[in-house]
mmCIF file of C-alpha atoms in Angstrom:
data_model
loop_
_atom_site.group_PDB
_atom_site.id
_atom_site.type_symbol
_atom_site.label_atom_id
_atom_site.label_comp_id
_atom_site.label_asym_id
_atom_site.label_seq_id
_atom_site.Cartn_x
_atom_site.Cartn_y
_atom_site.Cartn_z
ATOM 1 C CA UNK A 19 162.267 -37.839 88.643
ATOM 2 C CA UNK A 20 165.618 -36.454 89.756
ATOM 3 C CA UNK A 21 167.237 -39.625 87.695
ATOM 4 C CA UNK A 22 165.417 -38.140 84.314
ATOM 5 C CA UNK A 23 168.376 -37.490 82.429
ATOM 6 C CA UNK A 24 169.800 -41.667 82.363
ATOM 7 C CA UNK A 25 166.280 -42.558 81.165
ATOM 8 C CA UNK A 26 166.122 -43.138 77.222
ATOM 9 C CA UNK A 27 164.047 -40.531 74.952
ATOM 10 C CA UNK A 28 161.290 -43.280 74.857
ATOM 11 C CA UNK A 29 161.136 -43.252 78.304
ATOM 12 C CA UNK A 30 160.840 -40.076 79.013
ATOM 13 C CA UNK A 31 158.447 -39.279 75.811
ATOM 14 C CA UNK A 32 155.639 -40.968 78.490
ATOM 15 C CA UNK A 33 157.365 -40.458 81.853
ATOM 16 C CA UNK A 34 157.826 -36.447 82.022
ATOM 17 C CA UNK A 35 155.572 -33.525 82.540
ATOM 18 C CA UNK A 36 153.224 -36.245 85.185
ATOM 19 C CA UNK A 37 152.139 -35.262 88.560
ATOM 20 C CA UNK A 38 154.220 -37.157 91.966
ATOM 21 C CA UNK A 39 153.418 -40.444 91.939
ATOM 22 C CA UNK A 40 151.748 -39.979 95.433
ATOM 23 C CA UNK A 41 148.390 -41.900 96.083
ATOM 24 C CA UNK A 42 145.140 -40.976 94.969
ATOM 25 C CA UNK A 43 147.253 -38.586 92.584
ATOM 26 C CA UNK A 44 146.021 -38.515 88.641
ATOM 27 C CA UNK A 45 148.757 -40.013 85.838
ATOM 28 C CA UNK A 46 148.428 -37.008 83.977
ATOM 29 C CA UNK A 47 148.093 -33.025 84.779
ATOM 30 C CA UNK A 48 144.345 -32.168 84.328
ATOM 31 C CA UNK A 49 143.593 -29.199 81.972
ATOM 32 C CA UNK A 50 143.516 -25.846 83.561
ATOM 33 C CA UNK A 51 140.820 -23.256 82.433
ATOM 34 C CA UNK A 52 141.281 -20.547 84.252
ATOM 35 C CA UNK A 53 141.808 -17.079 83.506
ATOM 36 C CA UNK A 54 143.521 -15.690 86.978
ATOM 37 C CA UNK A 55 144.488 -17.618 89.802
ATOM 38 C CA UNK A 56 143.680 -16.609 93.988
ATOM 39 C CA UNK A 57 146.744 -14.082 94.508
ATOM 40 C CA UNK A 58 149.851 -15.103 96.353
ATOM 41 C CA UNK A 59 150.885 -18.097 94.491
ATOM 42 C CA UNK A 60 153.204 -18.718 91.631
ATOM 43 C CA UNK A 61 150.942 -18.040 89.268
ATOM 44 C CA UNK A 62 148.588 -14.993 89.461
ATOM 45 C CA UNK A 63 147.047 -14.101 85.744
ATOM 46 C CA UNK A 64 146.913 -17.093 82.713
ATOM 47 C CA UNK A 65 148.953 -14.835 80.220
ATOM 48 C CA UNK A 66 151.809 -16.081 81.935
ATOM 49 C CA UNK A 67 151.354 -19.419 83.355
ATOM 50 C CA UNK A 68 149.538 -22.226 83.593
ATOM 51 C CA UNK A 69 149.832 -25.548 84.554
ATOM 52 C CA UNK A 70 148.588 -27.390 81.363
ATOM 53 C CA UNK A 71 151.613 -25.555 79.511
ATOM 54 C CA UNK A 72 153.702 -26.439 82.492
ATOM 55 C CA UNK A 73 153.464 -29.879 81.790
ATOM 56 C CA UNK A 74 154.080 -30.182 78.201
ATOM 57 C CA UNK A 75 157.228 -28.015 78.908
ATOM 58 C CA UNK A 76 158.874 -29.943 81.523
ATOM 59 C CA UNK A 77 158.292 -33.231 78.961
ATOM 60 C CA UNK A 78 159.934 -31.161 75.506
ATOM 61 C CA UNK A 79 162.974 -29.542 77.746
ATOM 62 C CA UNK A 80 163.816 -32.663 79.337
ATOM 63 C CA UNK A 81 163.539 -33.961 76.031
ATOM 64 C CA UNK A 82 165.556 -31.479 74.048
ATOM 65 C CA UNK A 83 168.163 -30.826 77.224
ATOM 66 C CA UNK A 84 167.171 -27.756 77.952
ATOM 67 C CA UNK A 85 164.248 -25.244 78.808
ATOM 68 C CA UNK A 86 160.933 -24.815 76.850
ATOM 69 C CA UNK A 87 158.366 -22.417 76.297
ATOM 70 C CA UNK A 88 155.307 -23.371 74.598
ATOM 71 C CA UNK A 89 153.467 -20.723 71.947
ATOM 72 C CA UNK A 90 149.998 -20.410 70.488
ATOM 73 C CA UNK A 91 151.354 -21.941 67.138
ATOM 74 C CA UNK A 92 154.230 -22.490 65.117
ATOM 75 C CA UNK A 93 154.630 -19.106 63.513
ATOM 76 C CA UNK A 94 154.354 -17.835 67.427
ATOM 77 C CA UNK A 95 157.190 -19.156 68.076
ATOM 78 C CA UNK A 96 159.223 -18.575 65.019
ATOM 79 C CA UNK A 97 158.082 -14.843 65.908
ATOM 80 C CA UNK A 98 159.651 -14.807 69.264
ATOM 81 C CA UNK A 99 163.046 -16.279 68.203
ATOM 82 C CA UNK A 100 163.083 -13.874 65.556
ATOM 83 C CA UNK A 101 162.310 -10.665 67.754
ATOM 84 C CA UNK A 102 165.752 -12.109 69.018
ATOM 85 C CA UNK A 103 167.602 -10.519 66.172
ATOM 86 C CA UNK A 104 169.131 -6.921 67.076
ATOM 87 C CA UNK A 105 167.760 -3.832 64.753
ATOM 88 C CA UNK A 106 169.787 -3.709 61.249
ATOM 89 C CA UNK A 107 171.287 -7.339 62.062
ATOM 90 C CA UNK A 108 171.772 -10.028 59.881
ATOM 91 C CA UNK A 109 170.107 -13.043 59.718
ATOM 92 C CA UNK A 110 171.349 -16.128 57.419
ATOM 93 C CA UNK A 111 168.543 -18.317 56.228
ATOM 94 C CA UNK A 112 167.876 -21.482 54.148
ATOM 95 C CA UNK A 113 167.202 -20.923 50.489
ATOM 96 C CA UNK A 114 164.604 -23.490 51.205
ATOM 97 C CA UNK A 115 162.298 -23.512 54.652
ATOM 98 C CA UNK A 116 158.824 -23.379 55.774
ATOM 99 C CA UNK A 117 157.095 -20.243 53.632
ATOM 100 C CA UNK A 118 155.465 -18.427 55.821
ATOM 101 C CA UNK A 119 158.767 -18.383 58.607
ATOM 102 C CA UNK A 120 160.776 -17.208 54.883
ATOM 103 C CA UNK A 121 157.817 -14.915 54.443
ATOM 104 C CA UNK A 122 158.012 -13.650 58.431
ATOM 105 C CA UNK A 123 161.728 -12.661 57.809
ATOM 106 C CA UNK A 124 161.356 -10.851 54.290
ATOM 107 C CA UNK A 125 158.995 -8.849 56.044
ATOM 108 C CA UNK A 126 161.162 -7.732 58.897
ATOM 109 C CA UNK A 127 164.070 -7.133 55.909
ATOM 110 C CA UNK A 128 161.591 -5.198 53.433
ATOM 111 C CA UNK A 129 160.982 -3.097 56.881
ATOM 112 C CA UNK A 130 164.721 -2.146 57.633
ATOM 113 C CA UNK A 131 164.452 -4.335 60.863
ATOM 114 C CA UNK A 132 167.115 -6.696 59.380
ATOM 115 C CA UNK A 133 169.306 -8.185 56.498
ATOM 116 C CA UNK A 134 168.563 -11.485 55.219
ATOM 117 C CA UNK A 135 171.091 -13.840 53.625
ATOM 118 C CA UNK A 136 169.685 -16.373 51.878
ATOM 119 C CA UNK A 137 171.923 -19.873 50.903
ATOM 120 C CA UNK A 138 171.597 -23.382 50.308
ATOM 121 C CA UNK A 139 172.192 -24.988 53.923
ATOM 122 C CA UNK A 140 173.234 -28.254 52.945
ATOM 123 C CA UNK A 141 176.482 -26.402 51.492
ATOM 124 C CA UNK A 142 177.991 -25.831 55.257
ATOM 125 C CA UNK A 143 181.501 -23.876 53.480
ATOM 126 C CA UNK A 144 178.875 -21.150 51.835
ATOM 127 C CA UNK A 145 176.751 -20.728 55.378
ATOM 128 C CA UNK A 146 179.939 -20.148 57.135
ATOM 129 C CA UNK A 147 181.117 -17.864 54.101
ATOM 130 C CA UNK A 148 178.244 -15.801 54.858
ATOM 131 C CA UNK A 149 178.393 -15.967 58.967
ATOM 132 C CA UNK A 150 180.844 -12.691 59.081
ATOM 133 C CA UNK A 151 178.769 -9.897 61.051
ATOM 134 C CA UNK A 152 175.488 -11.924 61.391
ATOM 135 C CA UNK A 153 173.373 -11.833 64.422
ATOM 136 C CA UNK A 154 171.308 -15.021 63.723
ATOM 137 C CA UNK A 155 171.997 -18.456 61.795
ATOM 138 C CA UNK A 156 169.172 -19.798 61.433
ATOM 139 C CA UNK A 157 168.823 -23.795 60.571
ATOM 140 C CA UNK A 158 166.143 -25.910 59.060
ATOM 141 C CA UNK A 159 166.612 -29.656 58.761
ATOM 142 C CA UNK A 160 165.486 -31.600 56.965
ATOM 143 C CA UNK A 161 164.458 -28.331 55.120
ATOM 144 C CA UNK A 162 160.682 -27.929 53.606
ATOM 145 C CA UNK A 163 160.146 -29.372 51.250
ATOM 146 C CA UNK A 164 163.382 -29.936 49.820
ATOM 147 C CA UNK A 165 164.874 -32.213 52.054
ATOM 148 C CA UNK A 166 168.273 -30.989 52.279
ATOM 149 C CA UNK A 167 170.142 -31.652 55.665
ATOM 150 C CA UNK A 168 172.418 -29.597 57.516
ATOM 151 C CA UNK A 169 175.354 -30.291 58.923
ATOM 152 C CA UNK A 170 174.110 -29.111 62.918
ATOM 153 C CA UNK A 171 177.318 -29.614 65.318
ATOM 154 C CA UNK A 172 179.686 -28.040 62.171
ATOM 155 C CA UNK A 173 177.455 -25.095 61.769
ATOM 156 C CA UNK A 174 176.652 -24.369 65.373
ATOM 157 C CA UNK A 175 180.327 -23.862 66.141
ATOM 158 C CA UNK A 176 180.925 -21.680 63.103
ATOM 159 C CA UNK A 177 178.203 -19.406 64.459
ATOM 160 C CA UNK A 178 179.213 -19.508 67.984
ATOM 161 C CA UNK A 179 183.033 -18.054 66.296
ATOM 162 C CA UNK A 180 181.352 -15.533 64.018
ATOM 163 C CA UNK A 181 179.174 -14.197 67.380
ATOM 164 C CA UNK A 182 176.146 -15.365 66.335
ATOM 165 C CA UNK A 183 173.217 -17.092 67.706
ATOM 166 C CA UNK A 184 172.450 -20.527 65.937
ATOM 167 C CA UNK A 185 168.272 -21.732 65.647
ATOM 168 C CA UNK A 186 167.279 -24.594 64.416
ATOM 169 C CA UNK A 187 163.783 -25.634 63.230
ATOM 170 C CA UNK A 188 163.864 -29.087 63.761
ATOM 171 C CA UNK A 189 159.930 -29.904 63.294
ATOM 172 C CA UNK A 190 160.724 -32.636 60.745
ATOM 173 C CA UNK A 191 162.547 -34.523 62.535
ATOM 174 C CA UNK A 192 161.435 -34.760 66.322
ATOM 175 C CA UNK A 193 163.763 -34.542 69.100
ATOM 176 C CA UNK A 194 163.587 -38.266 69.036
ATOM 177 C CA UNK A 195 165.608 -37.992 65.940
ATOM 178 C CA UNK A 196 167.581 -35.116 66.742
ATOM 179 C CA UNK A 197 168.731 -32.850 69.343
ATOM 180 C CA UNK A 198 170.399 -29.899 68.154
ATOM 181 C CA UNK A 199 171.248 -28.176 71.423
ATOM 182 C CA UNK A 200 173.529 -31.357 71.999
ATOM 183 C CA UNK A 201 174.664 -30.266 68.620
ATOM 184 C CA UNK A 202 175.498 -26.377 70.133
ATOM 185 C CA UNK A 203 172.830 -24.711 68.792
ATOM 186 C CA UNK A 204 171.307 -21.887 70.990
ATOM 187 C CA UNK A 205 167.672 -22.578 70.321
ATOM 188 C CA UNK A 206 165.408 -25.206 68.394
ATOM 189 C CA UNK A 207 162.055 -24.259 67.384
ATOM 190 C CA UNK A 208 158.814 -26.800 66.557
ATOM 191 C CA UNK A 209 155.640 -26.588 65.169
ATOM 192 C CA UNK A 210 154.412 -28.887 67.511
ATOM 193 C CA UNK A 211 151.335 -29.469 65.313
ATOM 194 C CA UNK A 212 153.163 -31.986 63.398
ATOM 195 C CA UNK A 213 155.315 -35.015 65.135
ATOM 196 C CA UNK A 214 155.305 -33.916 68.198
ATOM 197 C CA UNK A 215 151.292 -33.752 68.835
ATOM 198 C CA UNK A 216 150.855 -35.937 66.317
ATOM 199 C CA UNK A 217 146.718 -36.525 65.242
ATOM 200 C CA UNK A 218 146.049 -33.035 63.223
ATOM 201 C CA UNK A 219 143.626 -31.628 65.775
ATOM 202 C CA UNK A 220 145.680 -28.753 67.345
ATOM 203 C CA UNK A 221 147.889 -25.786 66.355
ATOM 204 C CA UNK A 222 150.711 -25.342 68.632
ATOM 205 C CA UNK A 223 154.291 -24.122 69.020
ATOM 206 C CA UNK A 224 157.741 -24.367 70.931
ATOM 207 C CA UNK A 225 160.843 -23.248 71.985
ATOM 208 C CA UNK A 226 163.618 -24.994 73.651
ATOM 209 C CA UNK A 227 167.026 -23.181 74.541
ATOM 210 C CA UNK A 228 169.492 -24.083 77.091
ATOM 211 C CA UNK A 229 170.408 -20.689 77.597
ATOM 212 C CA UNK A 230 168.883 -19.256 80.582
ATOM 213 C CA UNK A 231 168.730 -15.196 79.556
ATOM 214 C CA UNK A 232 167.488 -16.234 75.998
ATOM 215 C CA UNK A 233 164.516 -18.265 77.662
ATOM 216 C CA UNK A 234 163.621 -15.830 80.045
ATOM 217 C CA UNK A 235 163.906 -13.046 76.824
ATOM 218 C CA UNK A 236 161.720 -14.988 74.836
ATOM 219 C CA UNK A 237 159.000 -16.305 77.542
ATOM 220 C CA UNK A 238 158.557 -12.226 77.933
ATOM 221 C CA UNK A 239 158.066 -11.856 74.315
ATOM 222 C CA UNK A 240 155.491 -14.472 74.562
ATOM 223 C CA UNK A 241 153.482 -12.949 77.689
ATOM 224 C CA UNK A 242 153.634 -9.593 75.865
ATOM 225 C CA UNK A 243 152.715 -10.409 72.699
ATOM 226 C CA UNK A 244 149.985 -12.696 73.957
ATOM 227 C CA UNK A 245 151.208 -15.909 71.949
ATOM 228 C CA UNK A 246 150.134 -18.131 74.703
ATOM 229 C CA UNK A 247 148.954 -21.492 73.499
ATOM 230 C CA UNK A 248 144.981 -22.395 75.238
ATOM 231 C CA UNK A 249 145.272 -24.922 77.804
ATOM 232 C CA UNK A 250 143.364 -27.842 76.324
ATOM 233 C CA UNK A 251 146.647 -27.463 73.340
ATOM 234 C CA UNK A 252 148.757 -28.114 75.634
ATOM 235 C CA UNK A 253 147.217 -31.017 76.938
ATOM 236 C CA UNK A 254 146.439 -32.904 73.576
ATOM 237 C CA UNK A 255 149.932 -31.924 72.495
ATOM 238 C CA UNK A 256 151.258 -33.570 75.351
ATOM 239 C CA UNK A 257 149.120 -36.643 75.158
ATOM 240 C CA UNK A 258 150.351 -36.893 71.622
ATOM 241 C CA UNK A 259 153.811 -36.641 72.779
ATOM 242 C CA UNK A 260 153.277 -39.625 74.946
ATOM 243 C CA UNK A 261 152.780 -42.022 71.859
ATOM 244 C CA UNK A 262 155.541 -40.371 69.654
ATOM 245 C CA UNK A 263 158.348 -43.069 69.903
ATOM 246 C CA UNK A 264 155.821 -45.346 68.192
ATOM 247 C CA UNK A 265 154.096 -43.472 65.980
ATOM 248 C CA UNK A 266 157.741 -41.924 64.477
ATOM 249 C CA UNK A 267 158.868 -46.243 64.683
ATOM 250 C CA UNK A 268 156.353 -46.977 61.770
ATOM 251 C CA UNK A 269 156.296 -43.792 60.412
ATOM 252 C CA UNK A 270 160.015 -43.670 59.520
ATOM 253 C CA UNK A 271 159.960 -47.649 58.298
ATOM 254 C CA UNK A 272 157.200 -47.018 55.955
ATOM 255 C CA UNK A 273 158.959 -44.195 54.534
ATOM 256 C CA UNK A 274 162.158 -45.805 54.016
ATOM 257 C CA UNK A 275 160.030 -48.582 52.242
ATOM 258 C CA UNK A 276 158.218 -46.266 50.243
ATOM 259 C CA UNK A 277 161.584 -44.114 48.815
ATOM 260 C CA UNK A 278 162.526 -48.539 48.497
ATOM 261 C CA UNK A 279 159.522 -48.610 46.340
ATOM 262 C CA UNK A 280 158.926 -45.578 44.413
ATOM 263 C CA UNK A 281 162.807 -45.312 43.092
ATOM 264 C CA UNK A 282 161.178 -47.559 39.792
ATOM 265 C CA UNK A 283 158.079 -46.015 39.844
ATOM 266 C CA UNK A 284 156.345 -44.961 36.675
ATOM 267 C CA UNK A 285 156.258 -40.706 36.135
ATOM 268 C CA UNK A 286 158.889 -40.418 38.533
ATOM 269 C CA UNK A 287 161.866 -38.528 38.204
ATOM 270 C CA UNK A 288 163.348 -38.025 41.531
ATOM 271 C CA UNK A 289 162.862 -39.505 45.056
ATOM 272 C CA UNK A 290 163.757 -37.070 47.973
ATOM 273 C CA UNK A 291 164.538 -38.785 51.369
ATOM 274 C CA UNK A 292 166.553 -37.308 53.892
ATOM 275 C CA UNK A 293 167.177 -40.966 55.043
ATOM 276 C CA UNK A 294 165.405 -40.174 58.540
ATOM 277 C CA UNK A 295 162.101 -38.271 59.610
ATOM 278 C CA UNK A 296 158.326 -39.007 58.304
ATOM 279 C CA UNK A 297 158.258 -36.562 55.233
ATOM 280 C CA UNK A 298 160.133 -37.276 51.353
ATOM 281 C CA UNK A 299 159.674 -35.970 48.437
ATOM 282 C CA UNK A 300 159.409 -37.387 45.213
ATOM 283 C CA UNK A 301 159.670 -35.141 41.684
ATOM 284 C CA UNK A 302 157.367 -35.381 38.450
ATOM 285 C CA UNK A 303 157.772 -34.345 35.058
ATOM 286 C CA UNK A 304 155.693 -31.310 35.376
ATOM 287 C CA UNK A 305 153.219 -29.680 37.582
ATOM 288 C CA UNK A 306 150.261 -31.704 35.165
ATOM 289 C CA UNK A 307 151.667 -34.781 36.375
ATOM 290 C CA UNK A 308 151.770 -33.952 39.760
ATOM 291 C CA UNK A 309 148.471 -32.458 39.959
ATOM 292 C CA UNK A 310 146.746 -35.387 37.962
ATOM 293 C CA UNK A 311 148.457 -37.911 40.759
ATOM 294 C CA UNK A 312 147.140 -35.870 43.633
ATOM 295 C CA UNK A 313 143.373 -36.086 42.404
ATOM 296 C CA UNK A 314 144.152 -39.890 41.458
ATOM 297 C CA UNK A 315 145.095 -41.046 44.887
ATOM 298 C CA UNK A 316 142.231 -42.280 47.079
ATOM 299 C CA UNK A 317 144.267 -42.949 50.514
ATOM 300 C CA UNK A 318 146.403 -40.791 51.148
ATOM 301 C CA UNK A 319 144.813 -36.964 51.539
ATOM 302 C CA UNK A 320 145.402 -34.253 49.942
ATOM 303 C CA UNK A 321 146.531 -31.474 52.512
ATOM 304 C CA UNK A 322 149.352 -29.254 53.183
ATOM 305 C CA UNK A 323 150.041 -30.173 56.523
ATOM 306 C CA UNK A 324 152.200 -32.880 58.158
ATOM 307 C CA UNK A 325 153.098 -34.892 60.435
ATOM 308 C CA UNK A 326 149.809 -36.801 61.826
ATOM 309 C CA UNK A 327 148.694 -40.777 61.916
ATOM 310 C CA UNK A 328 147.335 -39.925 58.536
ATOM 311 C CA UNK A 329 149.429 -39.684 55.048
ATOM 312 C CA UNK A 330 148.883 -36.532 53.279
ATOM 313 C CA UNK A 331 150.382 -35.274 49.853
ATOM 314 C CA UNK A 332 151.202 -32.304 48.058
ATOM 315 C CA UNK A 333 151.730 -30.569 45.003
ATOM 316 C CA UNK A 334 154.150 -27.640 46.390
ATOM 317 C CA UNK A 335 154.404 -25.107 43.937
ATOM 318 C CA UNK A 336 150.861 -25.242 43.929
ATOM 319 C CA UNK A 337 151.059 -22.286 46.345
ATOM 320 C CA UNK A 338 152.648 -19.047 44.682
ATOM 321 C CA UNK A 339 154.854 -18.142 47.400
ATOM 322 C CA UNK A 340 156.668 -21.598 47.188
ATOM 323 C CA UNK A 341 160.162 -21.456 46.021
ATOM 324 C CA UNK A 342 160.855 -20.862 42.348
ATOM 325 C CA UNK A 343 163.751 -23.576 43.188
ATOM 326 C CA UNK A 344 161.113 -25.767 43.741
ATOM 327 C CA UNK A 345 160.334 -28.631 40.892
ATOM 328 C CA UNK A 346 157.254 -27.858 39.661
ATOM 329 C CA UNK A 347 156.592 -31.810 39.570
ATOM 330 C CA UNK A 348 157.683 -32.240 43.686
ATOM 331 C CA UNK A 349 155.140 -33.714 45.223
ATOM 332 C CA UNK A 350 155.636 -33.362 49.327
ATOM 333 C CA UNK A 351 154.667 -36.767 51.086
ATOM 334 C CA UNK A 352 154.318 -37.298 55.028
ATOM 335 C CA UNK A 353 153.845 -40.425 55.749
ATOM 336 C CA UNK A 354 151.625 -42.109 58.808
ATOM 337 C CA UNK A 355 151.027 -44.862 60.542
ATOM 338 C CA UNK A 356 148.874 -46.976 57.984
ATOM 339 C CA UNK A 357 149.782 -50.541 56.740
ATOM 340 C CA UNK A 358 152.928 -49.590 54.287
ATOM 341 C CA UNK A 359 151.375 -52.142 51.182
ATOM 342 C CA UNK A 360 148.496 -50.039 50.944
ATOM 343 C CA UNK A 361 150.208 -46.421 51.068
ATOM 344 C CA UNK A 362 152.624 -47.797 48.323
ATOM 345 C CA UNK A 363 149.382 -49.473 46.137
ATOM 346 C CA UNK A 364 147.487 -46.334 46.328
ATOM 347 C CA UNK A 365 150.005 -44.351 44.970
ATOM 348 C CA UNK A 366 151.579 -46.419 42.549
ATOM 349 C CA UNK A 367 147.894 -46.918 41.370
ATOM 350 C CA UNK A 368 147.848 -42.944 40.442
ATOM 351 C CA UNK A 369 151.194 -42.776 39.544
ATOM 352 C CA UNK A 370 150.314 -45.659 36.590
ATOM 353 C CA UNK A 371 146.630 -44.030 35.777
#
């Protein structure tokens, strides 16, 4: 639709990445498997096209206001963004973000590929302290899993000053919730395994940058490194991407009523809630407590994933790579779709056992 960008987010959540709406045509691109295609055409061999992924992108660029390229999983993309970062740069970080993208970075700094400046994000005056001769900001917000929140639009033009490239990871929150290139970031990354596909039943990633050289860099990172996401991904994703306005609707009010709820709960110490997204955060007296609520619940599942219909906790320092920043006692909750009474009785049940 050449009128795209007037529609609404909602509207275009189930209204991009279709075929023309010419008769006899199907609503929704049909899943490609194919590994080459006849010679002569746009596309040639599947490591670098395909029209399943062509789909999903058109609906997350339009969506984020810019261009997308879609990866083989979240880490795939992180990757790419990351190869981004010039030999002996410096990248500054969140104190607190998704492990293993923390863990991906260390790496490259334990190599001699690049410095990494670690910070609390939420305190914008310390990020731009440290922006001074760094190649890469990058953003996570709401971070994971302490829920801090950055300040996007201030930080963004702090980077753009200092010379350096601004990413945001903005899984948690959707670009129904946010849109950071709006903000003047350079690039925003998603596991779109979470919100954006939405049911737990695929691993995929994306990219979305309004910059035309840094798409084209990164979309020949992804053919070489072969972090192309299978074509049945990309169609689930973007049938999950068609419901998202809904699904985030209920997901966000139940979570609002739950931090209403737990605030007064017995054992708890601390509720963590961004005030937006599907995933708070509330704090224990010890990792005892938190484990013995975990076991104790009988709805919500135990998992360290995110995102999906379902409600899933954690206990996150149960992993030894977690933060040491980290409560022992935080216990991570994303909350789904389900009738909001019964997520708050189940766990109030094991938070009074």
């Amino acid at each position: 639709m050449s009128d795209r960008a007037a529609l609404r987010p909602e509207t275009v959540t189930v209204s991009a990445g279709r075929p023309a709406h010419v008769p006899g045509a199907p609503f929704n691109e049909p899943v490609t498997f194919a590994s080459a295609f006849v010679a002569g055409g746009e596309l040639e061999y599947a490591r670098y096209g395909n029209p399943s992924w062509t789909a999903l992108e058109e609906a997350l660029g339009a969506l984020e206001g810019g261009e997308c390229i879609s990866f083989a999983s979240g880490m795939a993309a992180v990757s790419a963004v990351a190869a981004l970062v010039p030999h002996g740069g410096a990248v500054v970080v969140p104190q607190h973000a998704y492990q293993h993208t923390l863990m991906l970075l260390d790496t490259g700094a334990a190599e001699g590929r690049f410095e990494v400046r670690r910070l609390d994000i939420a305190d914008a005056a310390a990020v731009e302290a440290a922006m001074p001769g760094a190649a890469m900001v990058w953003i996570e917000s709401p971070t994971n899993p302490a829920l801090e929140v950055a300040d996007i639009a201030r930080l963004a033009a702090a980077a753009r000053a200092a010379g350096a490239l601004t990413v945001v990871d903005s899984t948690f929150a959707s670009p129904l919730v946010q849109r950071p290139l709006a903000d003047g970031a350079d690039v925003v990354v998603h596991s779109a395994t979470k919100l954006i596909a939405g049911h737990s039943d695929i691993v995929l990633g994306a990219v979305a940058t309004g910059s035309a050289d840094l798409a084209e860099r990164i979309r020949q990172h992804r053919g070489l490194h072969g972090a192309i996401p299978g074509p049945m991904e990309a169609f689930l994703a973007l049938r999950g991407l068609r419901t998202l306005s809904v699904r985030l609707e209920r997901a966000q009010a139940n979570a609002r009523e739950l931090t209403r709820r737990l605030a007064d709960a017995p054992g708890v110490v601390e509720v963590r809630d961004p005030g937006f997204g599907t995933v708070l955060a509330i704090v224990l007296a010890d990792a005892a407590a938190a484990d013995r609520v975990v076991e104790r619940v009988r709805l919500w599942i135990p998992a360290t994933s995110l995102g999906g219909v379902e409600s899933t906790l954690e206990r996150r320092r149960r992993w030894a790579t977690e933060a040491p920043t980290i409560p022992e006692g935080l216990i991570r909750l994303s909350v789904g779709i389900e009738h909001v009474d019964d997520l708050a009785d189940d766990l109030l049940r094991a938070l009074a056992a």
